[in-house]
């Protein structure tokens, strides 16, 4: 069953985020078998409490593949590139 990582992010330094973290992670997502479905610079909240921000949805062959990416040493190194420049919420959904 496919799995999806749904990420909302408040970017404090968009240029630094795109030049460092986003570039590095895009290559990792592909190498771990994921694909981007949505990479949107802004979202509109129609209902509920949420600060808005950017949205990324990636599709994975299954939950195990998404978790292999998320817990990999390669991603741990890349994740450090967003420290201090983005606040993220990450959801893993099977479906």
mmCIF file of N, CA and C in Angstrom:
data_model
loop_
_atom_site.group_PDB
_atom_site.id
_atom_site.type_symbol
_atom_site.label_atom_id
_atom_site.label_comp_id
_atom_site.label_asym_id
_atom_site.label_seq_id
_atom_site.Cartn_x
_atom_site.Cartn_y
_atom_site.Cartn_z
ATOM 1 N N UNK A 1 0.840 -1.169 0.000
ATOM 2 C CA UNK A 1 0.000 0.000 0.000
ATOM 3 C C UNK A 1 0.894 1.244 0.000
ATOM 4 N N UNK A 2 0.587 2.184 -0.862
ATOM 5 C CA UNK A 2 1.359 3.429 -0.940
ATOM 6 C C UNK A 2 1.296 4.192 0.376
ATOM 7 N N UNK A 3 2.307 5.011 0.590
ATOM 8 C CA UNK A 3 2.348 5.884 1.765
ATOM 9 C C UNK A 3 2.706 7.292 1.294
ATOM 10 N N UNK A 4 2.317 8.271 2.085
ATOM 11 C CA UNK A 4 2.531 9.667 1.733
ATOM 12 C C UNK A 4 3.130 10.415 2.913
ATOM 13 N N UNK A 5 4.145 11.215 2.648
ATOM 14 C CA UNK A 5 4.643 12.165 3.625
ATOM 15 C C UNK A 5 4.007 13.506 3.287
ATOM 16 N N UNK A 6 3.318 14.081 4.259
ATOM 17 C CA UNK A 6 2.674 15.380 4.086
ATOM 18 C C UNK A 6 3.376 16.330 5.055
ATOM 19 N N UNK A 7 3.992 17.356 4.493
ATOM 20 C CA UNK A 7 4.810 18.266 5.288
ATOM 21 C C UNK A 7 4.320 19.691 5.100
ATOM 22 N N UNK A 8 4.054 20.360 6.217
ATOM 23 C CA UNK A 8 3.796 21.793 6.177
ATOM 24 C C UNK A 8 4.989 22.474 6.828
ATOM 25 N N UNK A 9 5.359 23.614 6.293
ATOM 26 C CA UNK A 9 6.555 24.295 6.793
ATOM 27 C C UNK A 9 6.360 25.796 6.825
ATOM 28 N N UNK A 10 6.810 26.386 7.893
ATOM 29 C CA UNK A 10 6.937 27.837 7.997
ATOM 30 C C UNK A 10 8.397 28.146 7.702
ATOM 31 N N UNK A 11 8.666 28.806 6.598
ATOM 32 C CA UNK A 11 10.041 29.103 6.198
ATOM 33 C C UNK A 11 10.424 30.491 6.684
ATOM 34 N N UNK A 12 11.519 30.559 7.430
ATOM 35 C CA UNK A 12 12.015 31.828 7.947
ATOM 36 C C UNK A 12 13.049 32.444 7.008
ATOM 37 N N UNK A 13 13.675 31.599 6.201
ATOM 38 C CA UNK A 13 14.645 32.055 5.200
ATOM 39 C C UNK A 13 14.456 31.174 3.971
ATOM 40 N N UNK A 14 13.523 31.564 3.112
ATOM 41 C CA UNK A 14 13.150 30.754 1.945
ATOM 42 C C UNK A 14 14.337 30.475 1.025
ATOM 43 N N UNK A 15 15.157 31.479 0.754
ATOM 44 C CA UNK A 15 16.297 31.299 -0.152
ATOM 45 C C UNK A 15 17.272 30.272 0.386
ATOM 46 N N UNK A 16 17.606 30.352 1.665
ATOM 47 C CA UNK A 16 18.525 29.389 2.268
ATOM 48 C C UNK A 16 17.913 27.987 2.270
ATOM 49 N N UNK A 17 16.621 27.900 2.544
ATOM 50 C CA UNK A 17 15.927 26.617 2.555
ATOM 51 C C UNK A 17 15.986 25.954 1.181
ATOM 52 N N UNK A 18 15.654 26.718 0.142
ATOM 53 C CA UNK A 18 15.642 26.171 -1.220
ATOM 54 C C UNK A 18 17.046 25.812 -1.708
ATOM 55 N N UNK A 19 18.024 26.649 -1.395
ATOM 56 C CA UNK A 19 19.391 26.422 -1.879
ATOM 57 C C UNK A 19 20.073 25.258 -1.170
ATOM 58 N N UNK A 20 19.722 25.011 0.091
ATOM 59 C CA UNK A 20 20.392 23.960 0.856
ATOM 60 C C UNK A 20 19.537 22.723 1.014
ATOM 61 N N UNK A 21 18.625 22.779 1.973
ATOM 62 C CA UNK A 21 17.810 21.627 2.337
ATOM 63 C C UNK A 21 16.998 21.075 1.162
ATOM 64 N N UNK A 22 16.233 21.914 0.491
ATOM 65 C CA UNK A 22 15.343 21.435 -0.575
ATOM 66 C C UNK A 22 16.114 20.762 -1.704
ATOM 67 N N UNK A 23 17.223 21.340 -2.075
ATOM 68 C CA UNK A 23 18.039 20.758 -3.151
ATOM 69 C C UNK A 23 18.595 19.395 -2.744
ATOM 70 N N UNK A 24 19.123 19.323 -1.529
ATOM 71 C CA UNK A 24 19.711 18.079 -1.029
ATOM 72 C C UNK A 24 18.664 16.975 -0.898
ATOM 73 N N UNK A 25 17.517 17.327 -0.343
ATOM 74 C CA UNK A 25 16.487 16.328 -0.073
ATOM 75 C C UNK A 25 15.816 15.836 -1.356
ATOM 76 N N UNK A 26 15.686 16.686 -2.353
ATOM 77 C CA UNK A 26 15.060 16.256 -3.614
ATOM 78 C C UNK A 26 15.788 15.045 -4.197
ATOM 79 N N UNK A 27 17.102 15.067 -4.167
ATOM 80 C CA UNK A 27 17.878 13.931 -4.681
ATOM 81 C C UNK A 27 17.694 12.699 -3.801
ATOM 82 N N UNK A 28 17.600 12.897 -2.487
ATOM 83 C CA UNK A 28 17.415 11.763 -1.575
ATOM 84 C C UNK A 28 16.049 11.114 -1.750
ATOM 85 N N UNK A 29 15.015 11.931 -1.902
ATOM 86 C CA UNK A 29 13.665 11.391 -2.084
ATOM 87 C C UNK A 29 13.666 10.426 -3.273
ATOM 88 N N UNK A 30 14.223 10.863 -4.379
ATOM 89 C CA UNK A 30 14.272 10.017 -5.574
ATOM 90 C C UNK A 30 15.090 8.757 -5.333
ATOM 91 N N UNK A 31 16.229 8.887 -4.680
ATOM 92 C CA UNK A 31 17.099 7.723 -4.482
ATOM 93 C C UNK A 31 16.480 6.689 -3.539
ATOM 94 N N UNK A 32 15.554 7.109 -2.681
ATOM 95 C CA UNK A 32 14.886 6.181 -1.774
ATOM 96 C C UNK A 32 13.544 5.693 -2.325
ATOM 97 N N UNK A 33 13.218 6.051 -3.566
ATOM 98 C CA UNK A 33 12.005 5.540 -4.210
ATOM 99 C C UNK A 33 10.777 6.409 -4.060
ATOM 100 N N UNK A 34 10.944 7.623 -3.551
ATOM 101 C CA UNK A 34 9.805 8.524 -3.409
ATOM 102 C C UNK A 34 9.655 9.418 -4.624
ATOM 103 N N UNK A 35 8.503 10.048 -4.726
ATOM 104 C CA UNK A 35 8.269 11.032 -5.783
ATOM 105 C C UNK A 35 7.420 12.164 -5.224
ATOM 106 N N UNK A 36 7.713 13.369 -5.664
ATOM 107 C CA UNK A 36 6.929 14.519 -5.223
ATOM 108 C C UNK A 36 5.626 14.594 -5.998
ATOM 109 N N UNK A 37 4.529 14.808 -5.286
ATOM 110 C CA UNK A 37 3.235 15.044 -5.909
ATOM 111 C C UNK A 37 2.895 16.528 -5.873
ATOM 112 N N UNK A 38 3.255 17.197 -4.777
ATOM 113 C CA UNK A 38 2.963 18.615 -4.603
ATOM 114 C C UNK A 38 4.140 19.271 -3.896
ATOM 115 N N UNK A 39 4.558 20.420 -4.414
ATOM 116 C CA UNK A 39 5.514 21.300 -3.726
ATOM 117 C C UNK A 39 4.991 22.712 -3.936
ATOM 118 N N UNK A 40 4.235 23.208 -2.947
ATOM 119 C CA UNK A 40 3.545 24.482 -3.092
ATOM 120 C C UNK A 40 4.102 25.513 -2.111
ATOM 121 N N UNK A 41 4.378 26.706 -2.609
ATOM 122 C CA UNK A 41 4.952 27.741 -1.748
ATOM 123 C C UNK A 41 3.971 28.355 -0.761
ATOM 124 N N UNK A 42 2.694 28.107 -0.904
ATOM 125 C CA UNK A 42 1.717 28.671 0.022
ATOM 126 C C UNK A 42 0.438 27.878 0.021
ATOM 127 N N UNK A 43 -0.240 27.869 1.164
ATOM 128 C CA UNK A 43 -1.521 27.171 1.251
ATOM 129 C C UNK A 43 -2.540 28.101 1.897
ATOM 130 N N UNK A 44 -3.792 27.912 1.549
ATOM 131 C CA UNK A 44 -4.899 28.651 2.155
ATOM 132 C C UNK A 44 -5.624 27.712 3.114
ATOM 133 N N UNK A 45 -5.793 28.126 4.343
ATOM 134 C CA UNK A 45 -6.509 27.336 5.333
ATOM 135 C C UNK A 45 -7.992 27.687 5.227
ATOM 136 N N UNK A 46 -8.809 26.704 4.913
ATOM 137 C CA UNK A 46 -10.247 26.924 4.778
ATOM 138 C C UNK A 46 -10.999 26.631 6.067
ATOM 139 N N UNK A 47 -10.416 25.804 6.922
ATOM 140 C CA UNK A 47 -11.051 25.480 8.192
ATOM 141 C C UNK A 47 -10.005 24.984 9.162
ATOM 142 N N UNK A 48 -10.155 25.295 10.426
ATOM 143 C CA UNK A 48 -9.266 24.799 11.464
ATOM 144 C C UNK A 48 -8.125 25.751 11.765
ATOM 145 N N UNK A 49 -7.352 25.375 12.764
ATOM 146 C CA UNK A 49 -6.220 26.176 13.218
ATOM 147 C C UNK A 49 -4.933 25.649 12.611
ATOM 148 N N UNK A 50 -4.269 26.476 11.859
ATOM 149 C CA UNK A 50 -2.992 26.123 11.269
ATOM 150 C C UNK A 50 -2.363 27.403 10.763
ATOM 151 N N UNK A 51 -1.054 27.550 10.918
ATOM 152 C CA UNK A 51 -0.429 28.814 10.503
ATOM 153 C C UNK A 51 -0.244 28.998 8.996
ATOM 154 N N UNK A 52 -0.631 28.006 8.198
ATOM 155 C CA UNK A 52 -0.404 28.142 6.752
ATOM 156 C C UNK A 52 1.018 27.746 6.411
ATOM 157 N N UNK A 53 1.616 28.406 5.438
ATOM 158 C CA UNK A 53 2.993 28.102 5.058
ATOM 159 C C UNK A 53 3.075 27.350 3.756
ATOM 160 N N UNK A 54 4.150 26.609 3.613
ATOM 161 C CA UNK A 54 4.395 25.815 2.406
ATOM 162 C C UNK A 54 3.941 24.382 2.646
ATOM 163 N N UNK A 55 3.696 23.673 1.552
ATOM 164 C CA UNK A 55 3.216 22.296 1.631
ATOM 165 C C UNK A 55 3.986 21.421 0.657
ATOM 166 N N UNK A 56 4.372 20.239 1.132
ATOM 167 C CA UNK A 56 5.014 19.238 0.275
ATOM 168 C C UNK A 56 4.334 17.900 0.534
ATOM 169 N N UNK A 57 3.971 17.210 -0.544
ATOM 170 C CA UNK A 57 3.439 15.853 -0.431
ATOM 171 C C UNK A 57 4.294 14.958 -1.326
ATOM 172 N N UNK A 58 4.827 13.903 -0.721
ATOM 173 C CA UNK A 58 5.589 12.924 -1.494
ATOM 174 C C UNK A 58 4.937 11.554 -1.353
ATOM 175 N N UNK A 59 5.014 10.782 -2.421
ATOM 176 C CA UNK A 59 4.426 9.446 -2.465
ATOM 177 C C UNK A 59 5.551 8.416 -2.417
ATOM 178 N N UNK A 60 5.305 7.353 -1.655
ATOM 179 C CA UNK A 60 6.295 6.295 -1.467
ATOM 180 C C UNK A 60 5.661 4.949 -1.790
ATOM 181 N N UNK A 61 6.461 3.959 -2.202
ATOM 182 C CA UNK A 61 5.891 2.644 -2.517
ATOM 183 C C UNK A 61 5.109 2.045 -1.341
ATOM 184 N N UNK A 62 5.605 2.286 -0.125
ATOM 185 C CA UNK A 62 4.942 1.790 1.077
ATOM 186 C C UNK A 62 5.495 2.532 2.294
ATOM 187 N N UNK A 63 4.919 2.263 3.439
ATOM 188 C CA UNK A 63 5.328 2.932 4.671
ATOM 189 C C UNK A 63 6.791 2.636 5.000
ATOM 190 N N UNK A 64 7.220 1.399 4.769
ATOM 191 C CA UNK A 64 8.600 1.019 5.068
ATOM 192 C C UNK A 64 9.595 1.856 4.261
ATOM 193 N N UNK A 65 9.276 2.140 3.002
ATOM 194 C CA UNK A 65 10.175 2.954 2.165
ATOM 195 C C UNK A 65 10.252 4.386 2.683
ATOM 196 N N UNK A 66 9.109 4.946 3.079
ATOM 197 C CA UNK A 66 9.104 6.306 3.621
ATOM 198 C C UNK A 66 9.907 6.371 4.919
ATOM 199 N N UNK A 67 9.741 5.373 5.769
ATOM 200 C CA UNK A 67 10.483 5.350 7.032
ATOM 201 C C UNK A 67 11.975 5.098 6.814
ATOM 202 N N UNK A 68 12.316 4.296 5.817
ATOM 203 C CA UNK A 68 13.737 4.080 5.506
ATOM 204 C C UNK A 68 14.395 5.394 5.116
ATOM 205 N N UNK A 69 13.701 6.192 4.317
ATOM 206 C CA UNK A 69 14.199 7.520 3.964
ATOM 207 C C UNK A 69 14.307 8.388 5.215
ATOM 208 N N UNK A 70 13.236 8.483 5.986
ATOM 209 C CA UNK A 70 13.157 9.392 7.127
ATOM 210 C C UNK A 70 14.227 9.090 8.179
ATOM 211 N N UNK A 71 14.517 7.807 8.393
ATOM 212 C CA UNK A 71 15.473 7.408 9.428
ATOM 213 C C UNK A 71 16.884 7.158 8.895
ATOM 214 N N UNK A 72 17.106 7.455 7.624
ATOM 215 C CA UNK A 72 18.426 7.198 7.031
ATOM 216 C C UNK A 72 19.475 8.194 7.526
ATOM 217 N N UNK A 73 20.733 7.766 7.565
ATOM 218 C CA UNK A 73 21.813 8.692 7.918
ATOM 219 C C UNK A 73 21.917 9.847 6.919
ATOM 220 N N UNK A 74 21.602 9.581 5.669
ATOM 221 C CA UNK A 74 21.668 10.627 4.645
ATOM 222 C C UNK A 74 20.652 11.732 4.937
ATOM 223 N N UNK A 75 19.432 11.332 5.312
ATOM 224 C CA UNK A 75 18.430 12.344 5.627
ATOM 225 C C UNK A 75 18.761 13.060 6.935
ATOM 226 N N UNK A 76 19.309 12.353 7.896
ATOM 227 C CA UNK A 76 19.689 12.996 9.164
ATOM 228 C C UNK A 76 20.673 14.131 8.908
ATOM 229 N N UNK A 77 21.617 13.925 7.986
ATOM 230 C CA UNK A 77 22.578 14.988 7.640
ATOM 231 C C UNK A 77 21.863 16.140 6.921
ATOM 232 N N UNK A 78 20.988 15.808 5.981
ATOM 233 C CA UNK A 78 20.276 16.846 5.224
ATOM 234 C C UNK A 78 19.334 17.640 6.122
ATOM 235 N N UNK A 79 18.696 16.976 7.071
ATOM 236 C CA UNK A 79 17.733 17.632 7.957
ATOM 237 C C UNK A 79 18.382 18.780 8.738
ATOM 238 N N UNK A 80 19.647 18.649 9.025
ATOM 239 C CA UNK A 80 20.362 19.708 9.746
ATOM 240 C C UNK A 80 20.396 21.007 8.947
ATOM 241 N N UNK A 81 20.254 20.915 7.624
ATOM 242 C CA UNK A 81 20.287 22.110 6.773
ATOM 243 C C UNK A 81 19.068 23.012 6.963
ATOM 244 N N UNK A 82 18.009 22.500 7.579
ATOM 245 C CA UNK A 82 16.818 23.330 7.795
ATOM 246 C C UNK A 82 16.708 23.855 9.221
ATOM 247 N N UNK A 83 17.660 23.486 10.078
ATOM 248 C CA UNK A 83 17.630 23.965 11.459
ATOM 249 C C UNK A 83 17.715 25.490 11.494
ATOM 250 N N UNK A 84 16.783 26.087 12.202
ATOM 251 C CA UNK A 84 16.764 27.532 12.360
ATOM 252 C C UNK A 84 16.158 28.303 11.205
ATOM 253 N N UNK A 85 15.863 27.629 10.090
ATOM 254 C CA UNK A 85 15.288 28.347 8.947
ATOM 255 C C UNK A 85 13.889 27.859 8.569
ATOM 256 N N UNK A 86 13.431 26.777 9.226
ATOM 257 C CA UNK A 86 12.098 26.260 8.933
ATOM 258 C C UNK A 86 11.547 25.499 10.132
ATOM 259 N N UNK A 87 10.256 25.684 10.384
ATOM 260 C CA UNK A 87 9.538 24.896 11.376
ATOM 261 C C UNK A 87 8.593 23.996 10.596
ATOM 262 N N UNK A 88 8.720 22.680 10.807
ATOM 263 C CA UNK A 88 7.963 21.727 9.995
ATOM 264 C C UNK A 88 7.065 20.842 10.839
ATOM 265 N N UNK A 89 5.965 20.447 10.226
ATOM 266 C CA UNK A 89 5.089 19.401 10.748
ATOM 267 C C UNK A 89 5.083 18.311 9.686
ATOM 268 N N UNK A 90 5.340 17.074 10.095
ATOM 269 C CA UNK A 90 5.451 15.965 9.150
ATOM 270 C C UNK A 90 4.469 14.870 9.532
ATOM 271 N N UNK A 91 3.661 14.466 8.559
ATOM 272 C CA UNK A 91 2.699 13.395 8.755
ATOM 273 C C UNK A 91 3.023 12.254 7.807
ATOM 274 N N UNK A 92 2.891 11.021 8.267
ATOM 275 C CA UNK A 92 3.040 9.834 7.425
ATOM 276 C C UNK A 92 1.686 9.161 7.366
ATOM 277 N N UNK A 93 1.185 8.978 6.149
ATOM 278 C CA UNK A 93 -0.166 8.459 5.943
ATOM 279 C C UNK A 93 -0.122 7.306 4.954
ATOM 280 N N UNK A 94 -0.750 6.187 5.310
ATOM 281 C CA UNK A 94 -0.896 5.076 4.368
ATOM 282 C C UNK A 94 -2.237 5.220 3.664
ATOM 283 N N UNK A 95 -2.266 4.870 2.375
ATOM 284 C CA UNK A 95 -3.555 4.958 1.706
ATOM 285 C C UNK A 95 -3.496 4.691 0.241
#
